[in-house]
Coordinates of C-alpha atoms in Angstrom, one line a residue:
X217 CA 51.6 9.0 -58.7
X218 CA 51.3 8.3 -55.1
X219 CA 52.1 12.0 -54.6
X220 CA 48.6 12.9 -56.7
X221 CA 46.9 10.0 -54.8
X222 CA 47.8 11.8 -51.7
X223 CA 47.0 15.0 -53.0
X224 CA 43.1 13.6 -53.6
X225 CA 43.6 12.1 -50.1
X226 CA 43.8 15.7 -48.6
X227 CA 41.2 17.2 -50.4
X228 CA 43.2 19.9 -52.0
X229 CA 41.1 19.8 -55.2
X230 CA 38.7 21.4 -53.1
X231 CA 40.9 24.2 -51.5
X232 CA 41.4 27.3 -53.0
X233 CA 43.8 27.1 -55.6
X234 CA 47.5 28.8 -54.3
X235 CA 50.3 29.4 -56.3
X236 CA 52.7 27.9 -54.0
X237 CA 52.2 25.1 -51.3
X238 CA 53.7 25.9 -47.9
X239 CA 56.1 23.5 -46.1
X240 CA 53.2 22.2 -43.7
X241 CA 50.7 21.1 -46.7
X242 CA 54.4 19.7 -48.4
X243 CA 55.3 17.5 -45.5
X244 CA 51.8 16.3 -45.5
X245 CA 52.1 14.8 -48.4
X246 CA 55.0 13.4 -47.9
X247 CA 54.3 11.8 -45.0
X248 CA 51.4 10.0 -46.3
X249 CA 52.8 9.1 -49.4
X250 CA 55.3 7.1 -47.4
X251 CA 52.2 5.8 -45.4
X252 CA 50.9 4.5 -48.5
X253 CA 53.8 2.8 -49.9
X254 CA 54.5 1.3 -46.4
X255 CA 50.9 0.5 -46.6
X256 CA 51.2 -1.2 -50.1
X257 CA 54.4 -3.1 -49.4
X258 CA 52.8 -4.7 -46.1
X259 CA 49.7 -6.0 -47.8
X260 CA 52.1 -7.5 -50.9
X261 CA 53.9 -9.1 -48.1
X262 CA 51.1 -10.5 -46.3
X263 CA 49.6 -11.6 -50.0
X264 CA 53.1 -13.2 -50.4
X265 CA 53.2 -15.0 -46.8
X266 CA 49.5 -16.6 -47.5
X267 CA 50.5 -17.8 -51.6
X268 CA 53.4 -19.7 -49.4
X269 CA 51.9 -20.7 -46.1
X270 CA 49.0 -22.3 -48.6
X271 CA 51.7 -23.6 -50.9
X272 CA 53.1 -25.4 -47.4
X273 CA 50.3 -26.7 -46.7
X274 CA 49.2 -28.4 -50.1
X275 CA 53.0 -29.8 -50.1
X276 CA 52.2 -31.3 -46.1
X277 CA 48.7 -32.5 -47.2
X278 CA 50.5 -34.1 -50.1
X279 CA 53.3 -35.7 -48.4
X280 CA 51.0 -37.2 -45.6
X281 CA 48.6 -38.4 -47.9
X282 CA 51.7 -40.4 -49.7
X283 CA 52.6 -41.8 -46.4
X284 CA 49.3 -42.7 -46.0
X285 CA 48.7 -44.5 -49.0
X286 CA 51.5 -46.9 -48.8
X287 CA 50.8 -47.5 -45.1
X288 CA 47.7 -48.2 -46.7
X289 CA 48.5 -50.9 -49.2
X290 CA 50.6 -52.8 -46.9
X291 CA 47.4 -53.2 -45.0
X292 CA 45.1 -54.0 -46.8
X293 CA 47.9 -56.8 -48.0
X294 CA 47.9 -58.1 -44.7
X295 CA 44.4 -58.6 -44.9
X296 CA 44.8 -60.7 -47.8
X297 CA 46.9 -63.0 -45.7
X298 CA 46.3 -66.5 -45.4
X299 CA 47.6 -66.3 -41.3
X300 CA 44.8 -65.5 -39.4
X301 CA 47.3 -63.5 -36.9
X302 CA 49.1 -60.9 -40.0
X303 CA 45.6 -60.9 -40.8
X304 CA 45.0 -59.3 -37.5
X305 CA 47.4 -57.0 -37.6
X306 CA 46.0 -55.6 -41.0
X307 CA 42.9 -55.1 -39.4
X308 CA 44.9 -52.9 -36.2
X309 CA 46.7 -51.4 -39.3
X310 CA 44.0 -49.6 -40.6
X311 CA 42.2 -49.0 -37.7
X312 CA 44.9 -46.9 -36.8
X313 CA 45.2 -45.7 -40.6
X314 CA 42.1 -44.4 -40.1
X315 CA 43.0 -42.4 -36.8
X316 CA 45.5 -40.7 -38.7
X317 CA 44.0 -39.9 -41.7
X318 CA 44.8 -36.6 -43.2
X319 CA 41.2 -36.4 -44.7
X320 CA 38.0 -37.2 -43.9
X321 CA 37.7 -39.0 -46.7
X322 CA 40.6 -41.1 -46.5
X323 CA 39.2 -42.1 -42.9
X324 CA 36.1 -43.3 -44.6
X325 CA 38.4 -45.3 -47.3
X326 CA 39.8 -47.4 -44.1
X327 CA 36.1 -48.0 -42.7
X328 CA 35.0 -48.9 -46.0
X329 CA 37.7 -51.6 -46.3
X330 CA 37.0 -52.7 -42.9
X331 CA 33.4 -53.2 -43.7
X332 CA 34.2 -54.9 -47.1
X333 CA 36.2 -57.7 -44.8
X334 CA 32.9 -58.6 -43.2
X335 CA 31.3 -58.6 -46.3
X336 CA 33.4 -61.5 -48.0
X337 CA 31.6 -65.0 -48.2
X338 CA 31.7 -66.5 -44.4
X339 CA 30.6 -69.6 -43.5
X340 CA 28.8 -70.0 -40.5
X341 CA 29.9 -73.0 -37.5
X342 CA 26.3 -74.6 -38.2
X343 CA 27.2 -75.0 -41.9
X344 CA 30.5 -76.8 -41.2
X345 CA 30.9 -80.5 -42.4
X346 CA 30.5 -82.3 -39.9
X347 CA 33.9 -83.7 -38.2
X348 CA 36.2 -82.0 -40.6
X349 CA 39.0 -80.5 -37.9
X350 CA 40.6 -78.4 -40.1
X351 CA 37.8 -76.8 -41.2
X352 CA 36.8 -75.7 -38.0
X353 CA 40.3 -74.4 -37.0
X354 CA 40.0 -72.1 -39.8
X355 CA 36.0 -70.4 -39.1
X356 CA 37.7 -70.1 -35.7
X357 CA 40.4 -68.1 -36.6
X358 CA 38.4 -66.1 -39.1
X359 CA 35.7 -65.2 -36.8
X360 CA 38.2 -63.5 -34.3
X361 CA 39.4 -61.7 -36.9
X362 CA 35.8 -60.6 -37.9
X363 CA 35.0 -60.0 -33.8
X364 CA 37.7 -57.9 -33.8
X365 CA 36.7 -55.8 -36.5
X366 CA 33.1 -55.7 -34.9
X367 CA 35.3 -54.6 -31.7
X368 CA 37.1 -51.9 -33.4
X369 CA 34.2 -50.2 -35.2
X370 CA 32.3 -50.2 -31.6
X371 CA 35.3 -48.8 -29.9
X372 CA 35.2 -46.0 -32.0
X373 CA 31.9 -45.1 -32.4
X374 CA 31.5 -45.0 -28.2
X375 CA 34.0 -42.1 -28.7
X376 CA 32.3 -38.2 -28.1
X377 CA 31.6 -37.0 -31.6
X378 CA 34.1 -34.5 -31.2
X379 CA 37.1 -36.6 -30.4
X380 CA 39.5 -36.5 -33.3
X381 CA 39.5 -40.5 -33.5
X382 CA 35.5 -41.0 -33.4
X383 CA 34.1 -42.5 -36.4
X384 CA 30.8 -40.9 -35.8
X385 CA 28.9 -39.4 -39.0
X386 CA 30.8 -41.8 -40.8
X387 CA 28.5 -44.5 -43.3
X388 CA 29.1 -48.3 -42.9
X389 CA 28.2 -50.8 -44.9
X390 CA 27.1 -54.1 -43.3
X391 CA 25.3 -54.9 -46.3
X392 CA 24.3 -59.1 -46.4
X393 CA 27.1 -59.9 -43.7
X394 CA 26.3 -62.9 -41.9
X395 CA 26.8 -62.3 -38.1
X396 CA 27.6 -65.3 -35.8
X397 CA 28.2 -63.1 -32.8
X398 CA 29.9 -59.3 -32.2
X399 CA 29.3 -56.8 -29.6
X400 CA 27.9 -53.6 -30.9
X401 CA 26.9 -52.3 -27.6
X402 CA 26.8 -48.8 -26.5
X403 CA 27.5 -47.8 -29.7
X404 CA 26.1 -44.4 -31.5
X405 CA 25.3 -44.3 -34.8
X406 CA 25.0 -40.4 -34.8
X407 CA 24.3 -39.4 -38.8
X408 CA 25.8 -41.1 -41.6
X409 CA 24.4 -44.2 -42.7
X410 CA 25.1 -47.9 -41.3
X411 CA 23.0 -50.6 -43.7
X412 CA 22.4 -54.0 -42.7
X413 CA 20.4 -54.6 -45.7
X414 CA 20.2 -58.5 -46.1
X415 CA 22.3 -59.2 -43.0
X416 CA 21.7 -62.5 -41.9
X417 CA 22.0 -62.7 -37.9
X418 CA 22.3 -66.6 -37.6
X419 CA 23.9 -68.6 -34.6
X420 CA 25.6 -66.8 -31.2
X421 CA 24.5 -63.5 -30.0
X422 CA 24.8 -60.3 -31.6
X423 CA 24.8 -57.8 -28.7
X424 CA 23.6 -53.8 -29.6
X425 CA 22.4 -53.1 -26.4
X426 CA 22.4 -49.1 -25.5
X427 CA 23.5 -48.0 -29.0
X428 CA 22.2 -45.0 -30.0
X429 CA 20.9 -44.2 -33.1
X430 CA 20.9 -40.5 -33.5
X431 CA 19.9 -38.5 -36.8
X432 CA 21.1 -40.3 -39.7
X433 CA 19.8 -43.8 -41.0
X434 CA 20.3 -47.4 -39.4
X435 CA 19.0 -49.6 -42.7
X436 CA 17.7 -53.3 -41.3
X437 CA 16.3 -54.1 -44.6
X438 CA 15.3 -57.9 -45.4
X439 CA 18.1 -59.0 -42.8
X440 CA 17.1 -62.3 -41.4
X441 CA 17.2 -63.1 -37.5
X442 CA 17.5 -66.6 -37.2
X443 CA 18.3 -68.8 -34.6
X444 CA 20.4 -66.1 -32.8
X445 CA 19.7 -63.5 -30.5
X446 CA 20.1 -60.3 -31.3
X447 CA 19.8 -57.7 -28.6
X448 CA 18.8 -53.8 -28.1
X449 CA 18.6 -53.6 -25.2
X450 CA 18.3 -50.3 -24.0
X451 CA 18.9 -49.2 -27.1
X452 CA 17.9 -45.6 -28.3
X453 CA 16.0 -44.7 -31.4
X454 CA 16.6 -40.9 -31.2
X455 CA 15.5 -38.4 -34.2
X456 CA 16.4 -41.2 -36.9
X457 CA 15.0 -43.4 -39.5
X458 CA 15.6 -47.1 -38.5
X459 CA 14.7 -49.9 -41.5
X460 CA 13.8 -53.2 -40.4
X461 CA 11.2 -53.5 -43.4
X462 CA 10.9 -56.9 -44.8
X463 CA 13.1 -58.4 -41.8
X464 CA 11.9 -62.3 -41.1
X465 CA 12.1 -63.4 -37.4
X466 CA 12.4 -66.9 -37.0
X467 CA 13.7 -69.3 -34.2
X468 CA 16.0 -66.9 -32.3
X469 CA 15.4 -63.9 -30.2
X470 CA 14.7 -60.2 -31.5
X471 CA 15.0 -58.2 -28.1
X472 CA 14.4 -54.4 -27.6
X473 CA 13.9 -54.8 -23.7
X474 CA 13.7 -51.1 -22.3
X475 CA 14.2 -49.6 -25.8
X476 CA 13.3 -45.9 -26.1
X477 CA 11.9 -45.0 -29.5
X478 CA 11.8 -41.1 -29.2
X479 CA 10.8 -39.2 -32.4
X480 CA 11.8 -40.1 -35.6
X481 CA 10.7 -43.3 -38.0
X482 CA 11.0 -46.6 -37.1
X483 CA 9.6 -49.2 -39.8
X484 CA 8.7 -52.9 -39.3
X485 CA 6.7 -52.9 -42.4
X486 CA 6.4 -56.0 -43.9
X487 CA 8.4 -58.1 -41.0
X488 CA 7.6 -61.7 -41.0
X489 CA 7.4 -63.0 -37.1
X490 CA 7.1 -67.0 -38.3
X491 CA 8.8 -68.2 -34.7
X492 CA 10.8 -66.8 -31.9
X493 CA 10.5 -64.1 -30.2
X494 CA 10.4 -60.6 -31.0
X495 CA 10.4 -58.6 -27.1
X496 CA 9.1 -55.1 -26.9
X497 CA 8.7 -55.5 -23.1
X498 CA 8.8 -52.6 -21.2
X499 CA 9.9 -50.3 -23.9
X500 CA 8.9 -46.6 -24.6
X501 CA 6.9 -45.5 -28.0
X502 CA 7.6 -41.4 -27.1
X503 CA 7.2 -38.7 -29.8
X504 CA 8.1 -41.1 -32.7
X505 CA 6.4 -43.0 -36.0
X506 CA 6.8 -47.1 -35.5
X507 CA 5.1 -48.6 -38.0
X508 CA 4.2 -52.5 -38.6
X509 CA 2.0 -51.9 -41.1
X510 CA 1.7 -55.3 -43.9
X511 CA 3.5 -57.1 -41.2
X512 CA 2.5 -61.0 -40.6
X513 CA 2.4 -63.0 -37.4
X514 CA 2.2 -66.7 -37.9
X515 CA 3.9 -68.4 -35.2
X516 CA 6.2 -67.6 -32.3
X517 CA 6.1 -64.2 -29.3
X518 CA 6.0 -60.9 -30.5
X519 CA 5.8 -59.4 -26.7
X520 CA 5.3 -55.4 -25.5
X521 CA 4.5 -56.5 -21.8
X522 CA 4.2 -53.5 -19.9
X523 CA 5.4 -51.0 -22.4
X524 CA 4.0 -47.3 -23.0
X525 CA 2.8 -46.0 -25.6
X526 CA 3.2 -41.8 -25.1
X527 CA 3.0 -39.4 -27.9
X528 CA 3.8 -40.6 -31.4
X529 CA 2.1 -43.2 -33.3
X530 CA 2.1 -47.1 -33.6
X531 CA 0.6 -48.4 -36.9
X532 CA -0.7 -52.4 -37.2
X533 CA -2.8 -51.3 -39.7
X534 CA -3.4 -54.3 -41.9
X535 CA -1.4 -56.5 -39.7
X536 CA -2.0 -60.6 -40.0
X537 CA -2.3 -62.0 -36.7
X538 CA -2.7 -65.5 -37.8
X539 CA -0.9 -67.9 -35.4
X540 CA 1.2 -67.5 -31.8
X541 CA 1.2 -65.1 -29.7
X542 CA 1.0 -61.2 -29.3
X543 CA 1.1 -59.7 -25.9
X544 CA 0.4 -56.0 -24.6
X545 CA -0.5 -57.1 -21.2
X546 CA 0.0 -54.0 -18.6
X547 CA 0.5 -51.9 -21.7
X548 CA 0.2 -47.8 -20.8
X549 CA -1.6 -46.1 -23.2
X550 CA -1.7 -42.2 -22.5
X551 CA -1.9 -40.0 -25.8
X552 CA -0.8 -40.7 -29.1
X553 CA -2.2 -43.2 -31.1
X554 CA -2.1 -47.0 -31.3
X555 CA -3.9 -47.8 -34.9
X556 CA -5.4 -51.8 -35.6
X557 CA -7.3 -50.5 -38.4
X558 CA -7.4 -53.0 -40.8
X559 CA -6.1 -55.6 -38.9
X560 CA -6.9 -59.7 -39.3
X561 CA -7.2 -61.6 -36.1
X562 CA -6.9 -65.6 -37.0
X563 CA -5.5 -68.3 -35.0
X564 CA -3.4 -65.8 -33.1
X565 CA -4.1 -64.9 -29.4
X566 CA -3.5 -61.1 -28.8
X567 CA -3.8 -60.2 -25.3
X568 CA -4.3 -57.0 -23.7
X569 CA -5.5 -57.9 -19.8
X570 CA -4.2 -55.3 -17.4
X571 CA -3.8 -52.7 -20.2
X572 CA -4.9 -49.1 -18.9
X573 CA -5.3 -45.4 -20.0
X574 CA -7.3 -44.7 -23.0
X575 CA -8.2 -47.2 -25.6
X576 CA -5.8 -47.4 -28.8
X577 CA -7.8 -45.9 -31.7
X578 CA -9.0 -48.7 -34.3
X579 CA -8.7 -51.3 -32.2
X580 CA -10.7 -53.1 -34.1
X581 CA -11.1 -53.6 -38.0
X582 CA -14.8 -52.8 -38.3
X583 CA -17.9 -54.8 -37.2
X584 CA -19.2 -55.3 -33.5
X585 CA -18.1 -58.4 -32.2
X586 CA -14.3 -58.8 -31.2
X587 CA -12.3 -61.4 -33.4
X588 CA -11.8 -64.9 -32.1
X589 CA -8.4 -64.7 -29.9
X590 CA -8.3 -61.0 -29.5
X591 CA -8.6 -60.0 -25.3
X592 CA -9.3 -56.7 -24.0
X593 CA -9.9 -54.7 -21.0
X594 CA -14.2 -54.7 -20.9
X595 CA -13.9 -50.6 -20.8
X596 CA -13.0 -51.4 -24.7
X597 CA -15.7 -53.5 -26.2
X598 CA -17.6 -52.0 -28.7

């Protein structure tokens, strides 16, 4: 057979037909029928050694993920401790579980567990009865167990995406937690998805300030900021949708001092500012969508002293300015577009002495005369 093969190899079919073959054309063939065989026997060996180094490797990943599973129930029994300090080491546990994952997935297991811990019922120090020592000895030693989790996830996520222990991309779900306190700071949410749908930031301060939120989504969703303060400083919004729609602001602190909002979507829609203060001072609108639109200010600051608006878009369309205080004193205003259309001015004092560049299109909601409360550079007045 691989004598013919050859033969076809060498074209003789096309030669003119001889009665004998000569020793050269013989050898020839010879020679590349062992050629082929050799050829043939190396390719079945090389089939051979990638069936087995793939039959290795399932039998590895298998094995480690064993490992990993009962390294991972012992965990998450620890967590189920009633000593705050095996409780601790739990959380260590599969933070360092999730290090060594074999999978991607199994890495988002640990985080998912992690996240679930904050998640469970949590009373806050303000809802403590009153003079009942034991009580308090136990929030206290299961708030440092939540802080540390807070700590862990941070730690991680200021890793370079590329480092084999970053937990960037990865989604976490901080859905309806109730935060007391926690540094997020420096932080980057680079995709994935981290939801604080229905978080309730009450009491101590919740620190996020230069976290970067890059791609991906950061969901804010009806959380509730309430006598705390909660801080972004610094922080920047970065080619991703941010969700702080339906978000109440009350008697606490809301701070994006220095923010950078740069491309993508950020969405106040529907916030309600009913005290506090909400600070946009000195914070850069650049390239990106903010949008307040539905959004209701009854009582409290909501402040962008000195911040620029470049590029991008800032919707208060059909805003309710009907109490406190809103302040773009020394605002920039160079391109883009800062929209009031639609807007109600009502009790509210909206200030915008020692604005400059050109005026914010729709300032005003129709009409000729400027609503009661509402102060603007004279270059603006209709």
């Amino acid at each position: 057979m691989v004598f013919y093969i050859g033969w076809d190899l060498l074209g003789a079919r096309r030669l003119k037909p001889e009665h004998r073959i000569d020793s050269k054309t013989l050898f020839d063939l010879v020679k590349l029928s062992f050629g082929v065989v050799a050829g043939a026997g190396a390719l079945i060996a090389l089939v051979v050694a990638y069936r087995r180094q793939r039959v290795d490797e399932d039998g590895a990943l298998r094995e480690a993920t064993r490992l990993h599973t009962e390294r991972f129930t012992t965990a998450v029994t620890q967590l189920g401790n009633d000593s705050a300090a095996v409780r601790l080491g739990g959380v260590h546990a599969l933070a360092g579980l999730a290090d060594d994952a074999p999978t991607r997935a199994l890495r988002q297991t640990c985080i998912d567990v992690l996240c679930a811990y904050l998640r469970l019922p949590y009373i806050a120090e303000a809802d403590l009865p009153a003079g009942d020592a034991e009580a308090r000895h136990a929030y206290l030693a299961l708030r440092e167990v939540r802080l540390t989790v807070i700590r862990l996830i941070r730690d991680h996520l200021r890793l370079p995406h590329e480092h084999q222990h970053s937990w960037q991309g990865h989604d976490f779900d901080l859905t309806e937690v109730t935060f007391d306190g926690g540094d997020l700071s420096a932080a980057r949410f680079s995709g994935g998805t981290v939801n604080f749908s229905g978080t309730v930031f009450s009491g101590g301060e919740v620190n996020f300030d230069e976290t970067w939120f890059s791609g991906g989504t950061a969901i804010f969703n009806g959380a509730t900021f309430s006598g705390s303060r909660v801080s972004f400083h610094g922080a920047m919004f970065d080619g991703s949708r941010v969700d702080f729609r339906g978000a109440t602001v009350s008697d606490g602190m809301l701070n994006f001092f220095e923010a950078v909002f740069s491309s993508g979507l950020v969405e106040f829609d529907r916030v309600r500012f009913s005290g506090g203060r909400a600070s946009f001072d000195e914070a850069t609108f650049d390239g990106s969508v903010v949008v307040f639109g539905g959004a209701t200010v009854s009582d409290g600051l909501v402040d962008f002293n000195s911040a620029t608006f470049t590029e991008g878009r800032v919707d208060f369309r059909s805003v309710t300015f009907s109490g406190g205080t809103v302040d773009f004193r020394r605002v920039a205003l160079s391109g883009g577009t800062v929209d009031f259309n639609g807007a109600t001015f009502s009790g509210c004092m909206v200030d915008f002495t020692g604005a400059h560049g050109s005026a914010p299109l729709g300032l005003l909601s129709g009409g000729s005369h400027l609503p009661a409360g509402l102060v603007v550079p004279s270059a603006w007045h209709p």
